[in-house]
Amino acid sequence: MNTPAPKVFHQVTIVETGEVYRCREDETLLAGMERLGKRGIPVGCRGGGCGVCKVQVEAGEYSKRVMSRAYVSAEEEAGGIVLACRVKPLSDIRLAVLGKMKKNVCATPSAAAADARQS
Amino acid sequence: MATTGVMRPGHIQLRVLDLDESVAFYKDVVGLVETGRDAAGRVYFKAWDERDHNSVILRQADRAGVDLIGFKVKDKATLEQLDKDLQAYGVATERIPAGELLETGERVRFTIPTGHVMELYAEKTDVGNGQPYTNPDPWIAASEHGIAPHRFDHCLLYGPNLEENLKLFTEVLGFHLVERVLLEDGKSLLATFISCSHKAHDLAFVAHPEPGKLHHLSFLLDSWEKVLRAADIMSMNRVSIDIGPTRHGITRGSTIYAFDPSGNRFETFCGGYETYPDHAPITWTFDEVGAGIFYHDRKLNERFLTVVT
């Protein structure tokens, strides 16, 4: 019987909340947070398409996959601004949350327009 | 009703971030049938039970979302008439030559007030559903592969100008309003559900400041049991599930929502009711919209309402 390879974990710190969780090297920062029922990074499509889980990695190494240019520019990506659903940790990570849910739909048209102007 | 004029949603072209990953997903998890690839690199699919050559087209791009949605009209004379009607109404139209999409005739393309690119076409090659038109069996092997929906059924789009948009669809394109959701002022539209057939919706729109956004595309299943099976297949394949299985108040469908590998939301649903153009539209007030959207939860769901591509 094959023994599964031991799993490699890294520690992820969300600076705003001080939330700390262990994330596997083979799962994304977002998936690791969600699997433990933790909060801090907003969860959207989990596929690099919607931009809700945008974070700034302040320290640490990571691997990444293609993410939507509608939400992360090439310059931002080069500067460590990424979508947490597309990034896997290669070391301990410190990150700041940039993304947010936009409650446009629940707002009146005027409030939604104001929200759109701000974003 | 006799289905004339605009008949049904016929195709949707989606943008995906990683083509190979998305092709495998739509083929083996959603269970669509790949029907072709073109020189531009686009990959074409249809649901097993659809007869026309393609309904879902994937294009690799640097962002997710929807490029265009095509509706099949009854015949070429209808296509010409609707083009004239659109222009007379003040909508600029453009002709896309036959063959630009594989096995698809000439298309009339225009942009609707919500910012989405819409197309009408009369011809697409009938490749059949794997059964003969004489003495067919009820299903085939492909109808058991993956989630295997019967058809691409409708989509929900996010954008501005819902009132103007509803006028275009009802006054020019022959749709009727089936259900609507009003904002807090009791007058402005938060959402519209419109039909060009007997279906509870062929298209739906939600008010949103950014134009041209995709909330979801939807695939039809034939039972609640198949919806649960779809949920199992999603979890087996570690698909990003948004919500469900549950039931809508609006249109009454039983449903599960998930995201494709690029974050485009899709629905697999069954049920709902049949509608006719003489039916009075159903209205949901803002204070009860939570139950309208998810009938059991009875509250607004932030991710479902706000995450779009």
Coordinates of C-alpha atoms in Angstrom, one line a residue:
Chain A
M1 CA 0.0 0.0 0.0
N2 CA 1.3 3.4 -0.9
T3 CA 1.8 5.9 1.9
P4 CA 0.8 9.4 0.9
A5 CA 3.6 11.9 0.8
P6 CA 3.7 14.1 4.0
K7 CA 1.8 17.3 3.5
V8 CA 3.9 20.6 3.7
F9 CA 2.2 23.4 5.6
H10 CA 3.0 27.1 5.8
Q11 CA 1.7 29.8 8.2
V12 CA -0.4 32.5 6.7
T13 CA -1.0 35.8 8.6
I14 CA -3.8 38.2 7.6
V15 CA -2.4 41.6 8.9
E16 CA -5.7 43.4 9.4
T17 CA -7.3 40.8 11.6
G18 CA -4.2 39.1 13.0
E19 CA -5.8 35.8 11.9
V20 CA -3.3 33.1 11.4
Y21 CA -3.9 29.7 9.7
R22 CA -1.9 26.8 8.4
C23 CA -2.1 26.4 4.6
R24 CA -0.9 23.5 2.6
E25 CA 1.7 24.0 -0.1
D26 CA -0.6 22.3 -2.6
E27 CA -3.7 24.4 -1.9
T28 CA -4.4 28.1 -2.5
L29 CA -4.3 30.7 0.3
L30 CA -8.0 31.1 -0.1
A31 CA -8.8 27.3 -0.1
G32 CA -6.7 26.9 3.0
M33 CA -8.5 29.6 4.8
E34 CA -11.9 28.3 3.8
R35 CA -11.2 24.6 4.6
L36 CA -10.5 25.6 8.2
G37 CA -13.7 27.7 8.4
K38 CA -11.6 30.9 8.9
R39 CA -12.5 34.4 7.6
G40 CA -10.6 37.5 6.6
I41 CA -10.2 37.3 2.8
P42 CA -13.5 37.7 0.9
V43 CA -14.5 34.6 -1.0
G44 CA -15.8 35.0 -4.6
C45 CA -15.6 32.7 -7.6
R46 CA -12.3 30.9 -6.5
G47 CA -11.2 30.8 -10.1
G48 CA -9.3 34.0 -10.7
G49 CA -12.2 35.7 -12.5
C50 CA -14.1 38.0 -10.1
G51 CA -11.3 39.9 -8.2
V52 CA -13.0 39.7 -4.8
C53 CA -10.1 37.9 -3.0
K54 CA -7.5 40.5 -4.0
V55 CA -4.6 40.7 -1.6
Q56 CA -1.1 42.3 -1.2
V57 CA 1.5 39.7 -0.2
E58 CA 3.8 41.7 2.1
A59 CA 6.2 38.8 2.8
G60 CA 6.8 35.3 1.7
E61 CA 7.3 33.2 -1.4
Y62 CA 4.4 31.7 -3.5
S63 CA 3.5 30.1 -6.8
K64 CA 0.7 31.5 -8.9
R65 CA -1.6 30.8 -11.8
V66 CA -3.2 33.1 -14.5
M67 CA -5.7 35.6 -13.0
S68 CA -8.1 38.1 -14.6
R69 CA -6.5 41.2 -16.0
A70 CA -9.8 43.0 -15.3
Y71 CA -8.9 43.0 -11.6
V72 CA -5.1 42.6 -11.4
S73 CA -2.8 44.5 -13.8
A74 CA 0.6 43.1 -14.8
E75 CA 2.3 45.8 -12.7
E76 CA 0.2 44.9 -9.7
E77 CA 1.0 41.2 -10.1
A78 CA 4.7 41.9 -10.3
G79 CA 4.4 43.9 -7.1
G80 CA 2.8 41.0 -5.1
I81 CA -0.8 42.1 -5.6
V82 CA -2.6 38.9 -6.5
L83 CA -5.9 37.0 -6.1
A84 CA -5.7 34.6 -3.1
C85 CA -7.5 31.9 -5.0
R86 CA -4.7 31.7 -7.6
V87 CA -1.7 31.6 -5.2
K88 CA -0.2 28.7 -3.3
P89 CA 2.4 29.3 -0.4
L90 CA 6.0 28.2 -0.8
S91 CA 6.9 29.7 2.6
D92 CA 5.1 31.5 5.5
I93 CA 3.1 34.4 4.1
R94 CA 2.0 37.8 5.4
L95 CA -0.8 39.4 3.4
A96 CA -3.1 42.5 3.5
V97 CA -6.6 42.2 2.1
L98 CA -7.5 44.6 -0.7
G99 CA -10.6 43.0 -2.2
K100 CA -14.1 43.5 -1.0
M101 CA -17.7 42.5 -1.8
K102 CA -19.5 45.3 -3.4
K103 CA -23.1 45.6 -2.3
N104 CA -24.2 47.3 -5.4
V105 CA -27.2 45.1 -6.1
C106 CA -28.7 45.6 -2.7
A107 CA -28.4 49.4 -3.0
T108 CA -30.8 51.9 -4.6
P109 CA -29.7 53.1 -8.0
S110 CA -28.2 56.4 -6.7
A111 CA -26.3 54.6 -3.9
A112 CA -25.1 52.0 -6.4
A113 CA -23.9 54.7 -8.7
A114 CA -22.0 56.4 -5.9
D115 CA -20.4 53.1 -4.9
A116 CA -19.3 52.6 -8.5
R117 CA -17.7 56.1 -8.6
Q118 CA -15.7 55.2 -5.5
S119 CA -14.4 51.9 -6.7
Chain B
M1 CA -47.8 29.2 -27.8
A2 CA -46.6 29.0 -31.4
T3 CA -42.9 29.8 -31.2
T4 CA -42.2 32.4 -33.9
G5 CA -39.8 35.4 -34.2
V6 CA -37.0 34.9 -31.7
M7 CA -37.1 31.3 -30.6
R8 CA -34.5 30.6 -28.0
P9 CA -31.0 31.3 -26.7
G10 CA -28.7 29.4 -29.1
H11 CA -25.2 30.2 -28.2
I12 CA -23.0 31.9 -25.6
Q13 CA -19.3 32.7 -26.1
L14 CA -17.4 32.7 -22.8
R15 CA -13.9 34.0 -22.0
V16 CA -11.7 31.6 -20.1
L17 CA -8.3 32.1 -18.5
D18 CA -6.9 28.6 -19.3
L19 CA -8.4 27.0 -22.4
D20 CA -7.2 23.4 -21.9
E21 CA -8.4 23.3 -18.2
S22 CA -11.7 24.8 -19.3
V23 CA -12.2 22.4 -22.2
A24 CA -11.7 19.5 -19.8
F25 CA -14.1 21.0 -17.3
Y26 CA -16.9 21.6 -19.8
K27 CA -16.4 18.2 -21.4
D28 CA -15.9 15.9 -18.4
V29 CA -17.5 17.7 -15.4
V30 CA -20.4 19.7 -17.0
G31 CA -20.7 16.8 -19.6
L32 CA -21.0 18.8 -22.8
V33 CA -20.1 17.3 -26.2
E34 CA -17.1 18.9 -28.0
T35 CA -18.2 19.6 -31.6
G36 CA -15.3 21.6 -33.1
R37 CA -12.4 24.0 -33.0
D38 CA -11.8 27.0 -35.3
A39 CA -8.8 28.8 -36.7
A40 CA -9.1 31.4 -34.0
G41 CA -8.6 28.7 -31.3
R42 CA -12.2 28.8 -30.1
V43 CA -13.6 25.5 -28.8
Y44 CA -17.3 24.6 -29.5
F45 CA -19.6 22.5 -27.4
K46 CA -23.3 21.5 -27.3
A47 CA -25.3 19.7 -24.7
W48 CA -26.0 16.1 -25.6
D49 CA -29.7 16.7 -26.3
E50 CA -29.3 19.8 -28.4
R51 CA -29.6 19.3 -32.1
D52 CA -27.7 22.3 -33.4
H53 CA -23.9 22.2 -33.8
N54 CA -22.9 24.4 -30.9
S55 CA -24.3 26.3 -27.9
V56 CA -21.3 27.0 -25.7
I57 CA -18.1 28.5 -27.2
L58 CA -14.9 29.0 -25.2
R59 CA -12.3 31.6 -26.1
Q60 CA -9.1 32.0 -24.2
A61 CA -8.6 35.6 -22.9
D62 CA -6.9 37.5 -20.2
R63 CA -10.1 38.0 -18.3
A64 CA -13.2 35.9 -17.6
G65 CA -16.8 36.9 -18.6
V66 CA -19.1 36.8 -21.6
D67 CA -18.3 37.9 -25.2
L68 CA -21.7 37.5 -26.7
I69 CA -25.1 35.7 -26.6
G70 CA -26.9 34.5 -29.7
F71 CA -30.6 33.8 -30.2
K72 CA -32.0 31.6 -32.9
V73 CA -34.9 33.1 -34.9
K74 CA -37.5 31.2 -36.9
D75 CA -36.1 31.7 -40.4
K76 CA -34.1 34.1 -42.7
A77 CA -37.1 36.3 -43.4
T78 CA -37.6 36.8 -39.6
L79 CA -33.9 37.7 -39.3
E80 CA -34.2 40.3 -42.0
Q81 CA -37.4 41.7 -40.5
L82 CA -35.9 41.9 -37.0
D83 CA -32.8 43.7 -38.3
K84 CA -35.1 46.3 -39.9
D85 CA -37.1 46.6 -36.7
L86 CA -34.0 47.1 -34.6
Q87 CA -32.7 49.8 -36.9
A88 CA -36.1 51.5 -37.1
Y89 CA -36.1 51.5 -33.2
G90 CA -32.7 53.2 -33.3
V91 CA -30.4 50.3 -32.5
A92 CA -27.3 50.0 -34.7
T93 CA -26.8 46.6 -36.1
E94 CA -23.8 44.8 -37.7
R95 CA -23.8 41.7 -40.0
I96 CA -21.4 38.9 -39.1
P97 CA -20.8 36.7 -42.1
A98 CA -21.9 33.0 -42.2
G99 CA -19.2 30.7 -41.0
E100 CA -17.5 33.2 -38.6
L101 CA -18.8 30.8 -36.0
L102 CA -18.5 27.2 -37.1
E103 CA -21.7 25.8 -38.8
T104 CA -23.6 29.0 -38.1
G105 CA -25.3 31.3 -40.6
E106 CA -25.2 35.0 -40.9
R107 CA -25.7 36.9 -37.6
V108 CA -27.2 40.3 -36.8
R109 CA -25.1 41.8 -34.0
F110 CA -26.1 44.7 -31.7
T111 CA -25.4 46.0 -28.2
I112 CA -28.3 46.1 -25.7
P113 CA -28.8 48.9 -23.1
T114 CA -27.1 46.8 -20.4
G115 CA -23.9 46.8 -22.5
H116 CA -24.1 43.1 -23.6
V117 CA -23.4 42.0 -27.2
M118 CA -26.4 40.2 -28.5
E119 CA -26.8 38.3 -31.8
L120 CA -29.7 36.9 -33.9
Y121 CA -29.3 34.2 -36.4
A122 CA -31.5 31.9 -38.4
E123 CA -29.3 29.0 -39.4
K124 CA -27.1 26.5 -37.5
T125 CA -26.3 23.0 -38.8
D126 CA -28.5 20.3 -37.3
V127 CA -26.1 17.6 -36.1
G128 CA -28.7 15.8 -34.1
N129 CA -28.7 14.5 -30.5
G130 CA -27.1 11.2 -31.3
Q131 CA -30.5 9.6 -32.0
P132 CA -32.2 9.2 -35.4
Y133 CA -35.4 11.3 -36.1
T134 CA -37.1 8.0 -36.8
N135 CA -37.8 5.6 -33.8
P136 CA -35.3 7.2 -31.4
D137 CA -34.3 5.9 -27.9
P138 CA -34.9 8.3 -25.0
W139 CA -31.3 8.7 -24.0
I140 CA -27.7 7.8 -25.1
A141 CA -24.3 7.2 -23.4
A142 CA -23.4 10.9 -23.6
S143 CA -26.4 11.7 -21.4
E144 CA -24.7 9.9 -18.5
H145 CA -21.3 11.5 -18.9
G146 CA -20.6 14.2 -16.2
I147 CA -23.6 16.4 -15.2
A148 CA -24.9 16.1 -18.8
P149 CA -27.6 18.8 -19.0
H150 CA -30.2 18.7 -21.8
R151 CA -29.5 22.2 -23.0
F152 CA -28.0 25.6 -22.5
D153 CA -31.2 27.2 -21.2
H154 CA -30.8 30.8 -20.3
C155 CA -28.5 33.3 -18.7
L156 CA -28.6 36.1 -16.1
L157 CA -26.7 39.3 -17.1
Y158 CA -25.8 42.3 -14.9
G159 CA -25.8 45.9 -16.3
P160 CA -27.4 49.3 -16.2
N161 CA -30.6 50.7 -17.9
L162 CA -33.0 47.9 -17.1
E163 CA -36.1 49.9 -18.0
E164 CA -34.8 50.8 -21.4
N165 CA -33.6 47.2 -21.9
L166 CA -37.0 45.7 -21.1
K167 CA -38.6 48.0 -23.6
L168 CA -36.2 46.9 -26.4
F169 CA -36.9 43.2 -25.6
T170 CA -40.6 43.5 -25.3
E171 CA -41.4 46.1 -28.0
V172 CA -38.9 45.0 -30.7
L173 CA -37.8 41.4 -30.1
G174 CA -41.1 39.9 -29.0
F175 CA -40.2 38.8 -25.4
H176 CA -42.7 39.1 -22.6
L177 CA -42.0 40.0 -18.9
V178 CA -42.6 37.0 -16.7
E179 CA -41.3 38.2 -13.3
R180 CA -39.7 41.3 -11.9
V181 CA -38.1 42.5 -8.7
L182 CA -38.6 46.1 -7.6
L183 CA -36.1 48.3 -5.7
E184 CA -36.9 50.0 -2.3
D185 CA -38.7 52.8 -4.1
G186 CA -41.3 50.4 -5.3
K187 CA -40.9 51.5 -8.9
S188 CA -37.4 51.0 -10.2
L189 CA -36.4 47.6 -11.5
L190 CA -33.8 45.6 -9.6
A191 CA -34.3 42.5 -11.9
T192 CA -36.3 41.3 -14.9
F193 CA -37.0 37.8 -16.1
I194 CA -38.2 37.6 -19.7
S195 CA -39.2 34.9 -22.1
C196 CA -39.5 34.6 -25.9
S197 CA -41.1 31.1 -25.5
H198 CA -43.1 29.2 -22.9
K199 CA -40.1 29.0 -20.6
A200 CA -40.2 30.9 -17.3
H201 CA -37.1 32.8 -18.5
D202 CA -35.0 32.8 -21.6
L203 CA -33.0 35.8 -20.3
A204 CA -32.8 37.6 -17.0
F205 CA -31.2 41.0 -16.0
V206 CA -30.1 42.5 -12.7
A207 CA -29.4 46.2 -12.3
H208 CA -25.7 46.9 -11.8
P209 CA -23.5 50.0 -12.5
E210 CA -20.9 48.1 -14.6
P211 CA -22.2 47.2 -18.1
G212 CA -21.7 43.8 -19.8
K213 CA -21.3 41.5 -16.8
L214 CA -22.1 37.8 -16.6
H215 CA -23.9 36.5 -13.5
H216 CA -24.4 33.0 -14.8
L217 CA -25.3 30.8 -17.7
S218 CA -27.7 28.0 -17.0
F219 CA -28.1 24.4 -18.0
L220 CA -31.3 22.4 -17.8
L221 CA -31.6 19.0 -16.0
D222 CA -34.8 17.0 -15.9
S223 CA -35.2 16.2 -12.2
W224 CA -34.4 17.2 -8.6
E225 CA -32.5 14.0 -8.4
K226 CA -30.3 15.1 -11.3
V227 CA -29.6 18.4 -9.5
L228 CA -28.4 16.4 -6.4
R229 CA -26.3 14.2 -8.8
A230 CA -24.8 17.4 -10.3
A231 CA -23.9 18.6 -6.8
D232 CA -22.2 15.3 -6.1
I233 CA -20.2 15.5 -9.4
M234 CA -19.2 19.0 -8.5
S235 CA -17.9 18.0 -5.1
M236 CA -16.1 14.9 -6.5
N237 CA -14.3 17.2 -8.9
R238 CA -13.6 19.9 -6.3
V239 CA -15.6 22.4 -8.2
S240 CA -16.1 25.8 -6.6
I241 CA -19.8 25.6 -5.5
D242 CA -21.5 28.9 -4.9
I243 CA -24.9 27.8 -3.3
G244 CA -27.3 25.0 -3.3
P245 CA -28.9 22.6 -3.9
T246 CA -31.9 24.8 -3.1
R247 CA -35.0 26.4 -4.7
H248 CA -35.8 29.8 -6.2
G249 CA -39.0 31.6 -5.3
I250 CA -38.6 33.5 -8.6
T251 CA -39.4 31.1 -11.5
R252 CA -39.6 28.2 -8.8
G253 CA -36.6 26.4 -10.2
S254 CA -34.6 23.8 -8.1
T255 CA -31.0 24.7 -8.5
I256 CA -27.3 24.6 -7.7
Y257 CA -24.8 27.3 -8.7
A258 CA -21.0 26.8 -9.1
F259 CA -18.1 28.4 -10.9
D260 CA -16.1 27.2 -13.9
P261 CA -12.3 27.2 -13.6
S262 CA -12.1 30.9 -14.7
G263 CA -14.8 32.0 -12.2
N264 CA -17.7 32.2 -14.6
R265 CA -20.8 31.2 -12.6
F266 CA -23.0 28.5 -14.0
E267 CA -26.3 27.0 -12.9
T268 CA -27.7 23.5 -13.3
F269 CA -31.4 23.5 -12.6
C270 CA -34.7 21.7 -13.1
G271 CA -38.3 22.7 -12.9
G272 CA -40.0 26.1 -12.9
Y273 CA -43.2 26.7 -14.6
E274 CA -44.5 27.4 -18.1
T275 CA -45.6 30.8 -19.1
Y276 CA -47.7 32.4 -21.9
P277 CA -47.6 36.0 -23.2
D278 CA -51.1 36.7 -21.7
H279 CA -50.0 35.8 -18.1
A280 CA -49.8 38.8 -15.8
P281 CA -46.1 39.3 -14.7
I282 CA -45.2 38.3 -11.1
T283 CA -43.7 41.1 -9.0
W284 CA -41.4 40.7 -6.0
T285 CA -41.0 43.6 -3.6
F286 CA -37.6 44.6 -2.2
D287 CA -38.4 43.5 1.3
E288 CA -39.2 39.9 0.2
V289 CA -36.5 39.5 -2.5
G290 CA -34.4 37.3 -0.2
A291 CA -37.1 34.6 -0.4
G292 CA -37.6 35.3 -4.1
I293 CA -34.0 34.5 -4.8
F294 CA -33.5 31.6 -2.3
Y295 CA -36.9 30.4 -1.1
H296 CA -35.6 28.4 1.9
D297 CA -32.9 30.8 3.2
R298 CA -35.3 33.8 2.8
K299 CA -32.4 36.3 3.0
L300 CA -30.0 38.0 0.6
N301 CA -26.7 36.2 -0.1
E302 CA -23.8 38.6 -0.6
R303 CA -21.6 36.4 -2.8
F304 CA -24.5 35.3 -5.0
L305 CA -25.7 38.9 -5.5
T306 CA -22.3 40.6 -6.1
V307 CA -19.8 38.2 -7.6
V308 CA -19.8 38.5 -11.4
T309 CA -17.3 38.2 -14.3

